[in-house]
PDB file of C-alpha atoms in Angstrom:
ATOM      1  CA  HIS A  33       0.076  -0.203  -0.043  1.00 67.00           C
ATOM      2  CA  CYS A  34       2.883   2.330   0.106  1.00 76.00           C
ATOM      3  CA  ALA A  35       3.106   2.581  -3.440  1.00 75.00           C
ATOM      4  CA  LEU A  36      -0.340   4.204  -3.005  1.00 70.00           C
ATOM      5  CA  PHE A  37       1.123   7.064  -0.757  1.00 73.00           C
ATOM      6  CA  GLU A  38       4.255   7.392  -3.595  1.00 78.00           C
ATOM      7  CA  LEU A  39       1.552   8.390  -5.713  1.00 72.00           C
ATOM      8  CA  LEU A  40      -0.318  10.921  -3.818  1.00 69.00           C
ATOM      9  CA  GLY A  41       3.681  12.396  -3.603  1.00 73.00           C
ATOM     10  CA  VAL A  42       4.002  12.640  -6.998  1.00 74.00           C
ATOM     11  CA  LEU A  43       0.488  14.155  -7.297  1.00 66.00           C
ATOM     12  CA  LEU A  44       1.688  16.789  -4.583  1.00 66.00           C
ATOM     13  CA  GLY A  45       4.618  17.050  -6.022  1.00 68.00           C
ATOM     14  CA  LEU A  46       2.941  18.076  -9.375  1.00 64.00           C
ATOM     15  CA  ALA A  47       0.623  20.416  -7.424  1.00 60.00           C
ATOM     16  CA  VAL A  48       4.101  22.258  -6.226  1.00 59.00           C
ATOM     17  CA  HIS A  49       5.698  22.078  -9.710  1.00 57.00           C
ATOM     18  CA  ASN A  50       2.674  23.461 -11.294  1.00 51.00           C
ATOM     19  CA  ASP A  51       2.934  26.798  -8.628  1.00 45.00           C
ATOM     20  CA  LEU A  52      -0.598  25.171  -6.888  1.00 40.00           C
ATOM     21  CA  LEU A  53       1.325  25.928  -3.208  1.00 37.00           C
ATOM     22  CA  LEU A  54      -0.037  22.778  -2.089  1.00 33.00           C
ATOM     23  CA  LEU A  55       2.249  21.351   0.812  1.00 37.00           C
ATOM     24  CA  LEU A  56       2.690  19.367   3.417  1.00 48.00           C
ATOM     25  CA  LEU A  57       4.119  20.499   6.825  1.00 46.00           C
ATOM     26  CA  LEU A  58       6.024  17.265   7.965  1.00 50.00           C
ATOM     27  CA  LEU A  59       7.166  16.438   4.562  1.00 45.00           C
ATOM     28  CA  ALA A  60      10.015  19.382   5.432  1.00 45.00           C
ATOM     29  CA  SER A  61      10.486  19.239   8.863  1.00 52.00           C
ATOM     30  CA  SER A  62      12.546  17.864  10.320  1.00 52.00           C
ATOM     31  CA  SER A  63      12.083  18.030  13.658  1.00 64.00           C
ATOM     32  CA  SER A  64      10.292  15.943  16.043  1.00 69.00           C
ATOM     33  CA  SER A  65       6.173  15.787  16.571  1.00 73.00           C
ATOM     34  CA  THR A  66       5.209  17.388  19.515  1.00 81.00           C
ATOM     35  CA  LEU A  67       1.933  16.980  22.288  1.00 87.00           C
ATOM     36  CA  ALA A  68       0.395  20.200  20.283  1.00 84.00           C
ATOM     37  CA  ASP A  69       1.367  19.135  17.286  1.00 79.00           C
ATOM     38  CA  LEU A  70      -0.569  15.525  17.927  1.00 81.00           C
ATOM     39  CA  ALA A  71      -3.457  17.432  19.150  1.00 84.00           C
ATOM     40  CA  LEU A  72      -4.293  18.722  15.767  1.00 75.00           C
ATOM     41  CA  VAL A  73      -4.909  15.659  14.065  1.00 75.00           C
ATOM     42  CA  GLU A  74      -5.821  13.171  17.318  1.00 83.00           C
ATOM     43  CA  PRO A  75      -7.200  15.622  19.880  1.00 88.00           C
ATOM     44  CA  ARG A  76      -8.907  13.204  22.319  1.00 94.00           C
ATOM     45  CA  VAL A  77      -5.842  11.542  22.038  1.00 93.00           C
ATOM     46  CA  ALA A  78      -3.788  14.479  23.311  1.00 93.00           C
ATOM     47  CA  ALA A  79      -5.984  15.416  25.709  1.00 96.00           C
ATOM     48  CA  HIS A  80      -5.364  11.964  27.638  1.00 96.00           C
ATOM     49  CA  LEU A  81      -2.151  12.696  27.533  1.00 96.00           C
ATOM     50  CA  ASP A  82      -2.018  16.372  29.100  1.00 96.00           C
ATOM     51  CA  ALA A  83      -3.959  14.686  31.768  1.00 97.00           C
ATOM     52  CA  LEU A  84      -1.147  12.135  31.990  1.00 97.00           C
ATOM     53  CA  LEU A  85       1.473  15.235  32.899  1.00 97.00           C
ATOM     54  CA  ARG A  86      -0.887  16.556  35.187  1.00 97.00           C
ATOM     55  CA  TYR A  87      -1.820  13.254  36.871  1.00 97.00           C
ATOM     56  CA  ASP A  88      -1.157  13.942  40.507  1.00 96.00           C
ATOM     57  CA  GLY A  89      -1.845  10.357  42.026  1.00 96.00           C
ATOM     58  CA  ASP A  90       0.565   7.341  41.878  1.00 97.00           C
ATOM     59  CA  VAL A  91       1.224   7.364  38.127  1.00 97.00           C
ATOM     60  CA  GLU A  92       2.842   3.974  37.910  1.00 96.00           C
ATOM     61  CA  ALA A  93       0.258   2.073  39.904  1.00 96.00           C
ATOM     62  CA  ASP A  94      -2.595   3.881  38.227  1.00 96.00           C
ATOM     63  CA  PHE A  95      -1.791   3.516  34.866  1.00 96.00           C
ATOM     64  CA  ALA A  96       0.648   0.436  34.242  1.00 96.00           C
ATOM     65  CA  LEU A  97       2.613   2.137  31.263  1.00 97.00           C
ATOM     66  CA  THR A  98       5.416   1.271  29.825  1.00 97.00           C
ATOM     67  CA  PHE A  99       7.418   2.390  26.930  1.00 97.00           C
ATOM     68  CA  ALA A 100       5.962  -0.039  24.733  1.00 97.00           C
ATOM     69  CA  VAL A 101       2.904   0.380  23.106  1.00 95.00           C
ATOM     70  CA  ALA A 102       0.251  -1.273  20.889  1.00 92.00           C
ATOM     71  CA  THR A 103       0.424  -1.177  16.884  1.00 89.00           C
ATOM     72  CA  ALA A 104      -2.164  -0.959  14.981  1.00 83.00           C
ATOM     73  CA  HIS A 105      -1.409  -4.383  13.709  1.00 84.00           C
ATOM     74  CA  GLY A 106      -1.124  -5.926  17.080  1.00 89.00           C
ATOM     75  CA  GLY A 107       1.640  -5.691  17.510  1.00 92.00           C
ATOM     76  CA  GLN A 108       3.856  -3.529  20.174  1.00 94.00           C
ATOM     77  CA  HIS A 109       6.029  -1.176  19.151  1.00 95.00           C
ATOM     78  CA  GLU A 110       9.606  -0.017  22.325  1.00 97.00           C
ATOM     79  CA  LEU A 111       9.303   3.886  22.175  1.00 97.00           C
ATOM     80  CA  LEU A 112      12.861   3.390  23.601  1.00 96.00           C
ATOM     81  CA  PRO A 113      15.473   0.089  23.472  1.00 96.00           C
ATOM     82  CA  GLY A 114      14.012  -2.331  26.553  1.00 97.00           C
ATOM     83  CA  GLY A 115      10.966  -0.057  26.659  1.00 97.00           C
ATOM     84  CA  ALA A 116       8.562  -2.516  27.541  1.00 97.00           C
ATOM     85  CA  ALA A 117      10.363  -3.574  31.098  1.00 97.00           C
ATOM     86  CA  VAL A 118      10.702   0.903  31.624  1.00 97.00           C
ATOM     87  CA  ASP A 119       7.931   1.387  33.656  1.00 97.00           C
ATOM     88  CA  VAL A 120       6.410   4.989  33.082  1.00 98.00           C
ATOM     89  CA  THR A 121       6.421   6.883  36.373  1.00 97.00           C
ATOM     90  CA  ARG A 122       6.054  10.593  37.359  1.00 97.00           C
ATOM     91  CA  ARG A 123       9.709  11.124  37.046  1.00 96.00           C
ATOM     92  CA  ASN A 124       9.256   9.779  33.040  1.00 97.00           C
ATOM     93  CA  ARG A 125       6.180  10.532  32.095  1.00 97.00           C
ATOM     94  CA  ALA A 126       7.076  13.705  30.422  1.00 96.00           C
ATOM     95  CA  ARG A 127       9.736  11.323  28.379  1.00 97.00           C
ATOM     96  CA  PHE A 128       6.822   8.730  27.596  1.00 97.00           C
ATOM     97  CA  VAL A 129       4.742  11.620  26.474  1.00 96.00           C
ATOM     98  CA  GLU A 130       7.502  13.195  24.158  1.00 94.00           C
ATOM     99  CA  LEU A 131       8.178   9.718  22.544  1.00 95.00           C
ATOM    100  CA  TYR A 132       4.638   8.588  21.814  1.00 94.00           C
ATOM    101  CA  ALA A 133       3.455  11.714  20.019  1.00 91.00           C
ATOM    102  CA  ASP A 134       6.440  11.723  18.135  1.00 88.00           C
ATOM    103  CA  TRP A 135       6.010   7.749  17.342  1.00 90.00           C
ATOM    104  CA  LEU A 136       2.058   8.634  16.524  1.00 87.00           C
ATOM    105  CA  LEU A 137       3.114  10.736  13.964  1.00 82.00           C
ATOM    106  CA  ARG A 138       6.237   9.852  12.589  1.00 80.00           C
ATOM    107  CA  GLY A 139       7.283   6.097  13.552  1.00 82.00           C
ATOM    108  CA  ALA A 140       3.921   4.556  13.184  1.00 82.00           C
ATOM    109  CA  VAL A 141       3.452   6.206   9.887  1.00 76.00           C
ATOM    110  CA  ALA A 142       7.228   6.230   8.561  1.00 77.00           C
ATOM    111  CA  ALA A 143       6.693   4.000   5.570  1.00 80.00           C
ATOM    112  CA  GLN A 144       4.262   6.028   4.385  1.00 76.00           C
ATOM    113  CA  PHE A 145       6.003   9.225   4.822  1.00 74.00           C
ATOM    114  CA  ALA A 146       8.952   7.793   3.056  1.00 77.00           C
ATOM    115  CA  ALA A 147       6.501   6.495  -0.077  1.00 79.00           C
ATOM    116  CA  LEU A 148       5.057  10.118  -0.023  1.00 72.00           C
ATOM    117  CA  ARG A 149       8.244  11.610  -0.135  1.00 72.00           C
ATOM    118  CA  ARG A 150      10.079   9.995  -2.778  1.00 78.00           C
ATOM    119  CA  GLY A 151       6.823  10.620  -5.102  1.00 76.00           C
ATOM    120  CA  VAL A 152       7.238  14.873  -4.210  1.00 70.00           C
ATOM    121  CA  ALA A 153      10.753  14.156  -5.198  1.00 74.00           C
ATOM    122  CA  ALA A 154      10.320  12.772  -7.771  1.00 76.00           C
ATOM    123  CA  VAL A 155       8.690  16.190  -9.491  1.00 70.00           C
ATOM    124  CA  ALA A 156       9.966  18.462  -6.784  1.00 67.00           C
ATOM    125  CA  GLY A 157      13.142  17.607  -5.793  1.00 70.00           C
ATOM    126  CA  ASP A 158      14.563  19.265  -2.975  1.00 70.00           C
ATOM    127  CA  ALA A 159      12.910  22.363  -3.398  1.00 66.00           C
ATOM    128  CA  LEU A 160      10.649  21.841  -0.337  1.00 65.00           C
ATOM    129  CA  ARG A 161      13.762  21.836   2.163  1.00 67.00           C
ATOM    130  CA  LEU A 162      14.092  25.304   1.266  1.00 70.00           C
ATOM    131  CA  LEU A 163      11.322  26.406   3.053  1.00 66.00           C
ATOM    132  CA  ALA A 164      11.118  26.418   7.430  1.00 66.00           C
ATOM    133  CA  PRO A 165       8.065  24.485   8.717  1.00 62.00           C
ATOM    134  CA  ALA A 166       6.171  28.263   9.401  1.00 64.00           C
ATOM    135  CA  GLU A 167       6.944  28.981   5.912  1.00 67.00           C
ATOM    136  CA  LEU A 168       5.056  25.815   4.620  1.00 61.00           C
ATOM    137  CA  GLU A 169       2.628  26.138   6.862  1.00 58.00           C
ATOM    138  CA  ARG A 170       1.789  29.550   5.762  1.00 63.00           C
ATOM    139  CA  LEU A 171       1.747  28.724   2.343  1.00 60.00           C
ATOM    140  CA  VAL A 172      -0.432  25.303   2.672  1.00 55.00           C
ATOM    141  CA  CYS A 173      -3.040  27.358   5.209  1.00 56.00           C
ATOM    142  CA  GLY A 174      -3.142  30.572   3.343  1.00 60.00           C
ATOM    143  CA  ALA A 175      -2.404  34.205   3.809  1.00 60.00           C
ATOM    144  CA  ASP A 176      -3.252  37.789   2.088  1.00 55.00           C
ATOM    145  CA  ASP A 177       0.164  38.072   0.661  1.00 55.00           C
ATOM    146  CA  ALA A 178       2.503  34.730   0.657  1.00 49.00           C
ATOM    147  CA  CYS A 179       5.054  37.021  -1.310  1.00 52.00           C
ATOM    148  CA  GLU A 180       5.298  38.719   2.146  1.00 55.00           C
ATOM    149  CA  LEU A 181       6.744  35.659   3.397  1.00 54.00           C
ATOM    150  CA  PHE A 182      10.127  35.854   1.426  1.00 55.00           C
ATOM    151  CA  ASP A 183      12.763  38.719   0.617  1.00 62.00           C
ATOM    152  CA  LEU A 184      12.605  38.436  -3.136  1.00 58.00           C
ATOM    153  CA  SER A 185      14.860  40.927  -3.498  1.00 67.00           C
ATOM    154  CA  ALA A 186      17.610  38.821  -1.962  1.00 69.00           C
ATOM    155  CA  LEU A 187      16.253  35.595  -4.152  1.00 64.00           C
ATOM    156  CA  ARG A 188      16.524  37.409  -7.157  1.00 68.00           C
ATOM    157  CA  PRO A 189      20.226  37.412  -7.768  1.00 73.00           C
ATOM    158  CA  HIS A 190      20.890  34.196  -7.084  1.00 69.00           C
ATOM    159  CA  ALA A 191      17.816  32.638  -8.796  1.00 67.00           C
ATOM    160  CA  ARG A 192      17.809  31.227 -12.142  1.00 69.00           C
ATOM    161  CA  LEU A 193      14.697  31.158 -14.284  1.00 63.00           C
ATOM    162  CA  ASP A 194      14.458  27.968 -16.524  1.00 64.00           C
ATOM    163  CA  GLY A 195      11.242  27.600 -18.376  1.00 53.00           C
TER     164      GLY A 195
END
C-alpha cells in the first residue's frame, strides 16, 4: 500500500511544480513532533496524554504503562530500547509523552511518509527543504500575501529562471 502513498506524493509534487502551492508541513520538517502537533490531528489522544502529565496520583500504579505501545496491527512498539521493561512513572512520564506523540505522528507512519516524500521528490526534488516549517504552514493554510514571507530581492541574484 506504500505505492499509493508514493503516487499521492507524485501528485502533490506535480501540484507544487505547477505553482499550486499545495505542500505538506511534515514533509519538510525534520524536527520531532510534539503533543501540540498531536492535538491537531488526534485531539482525544493528546488530551489523554496531557491528563497523564497533570495527574497527581501514583502514575505507575494507576496507569500501569510501559515504554512499549500497541501497534495498529496488534504488535508492540518499544519507544526506547527495552521499553517493555521500563515503567512509566511520575519522573519519566514527560519523556513517555514526548516519545509516544512523536511515534504516532512519525514512526507509526514512517513507511507511508517515505513513499510520499519519494513521490514529491520525483517531481519537486529538494525544493521543499528550502522552506521552513512555518513558511510551509503559511503556504498550505493560505496568507493574504504569501510573497511577504520571502525577501524576493535577496533571492533574485541567486535564482535562475528556467522554463
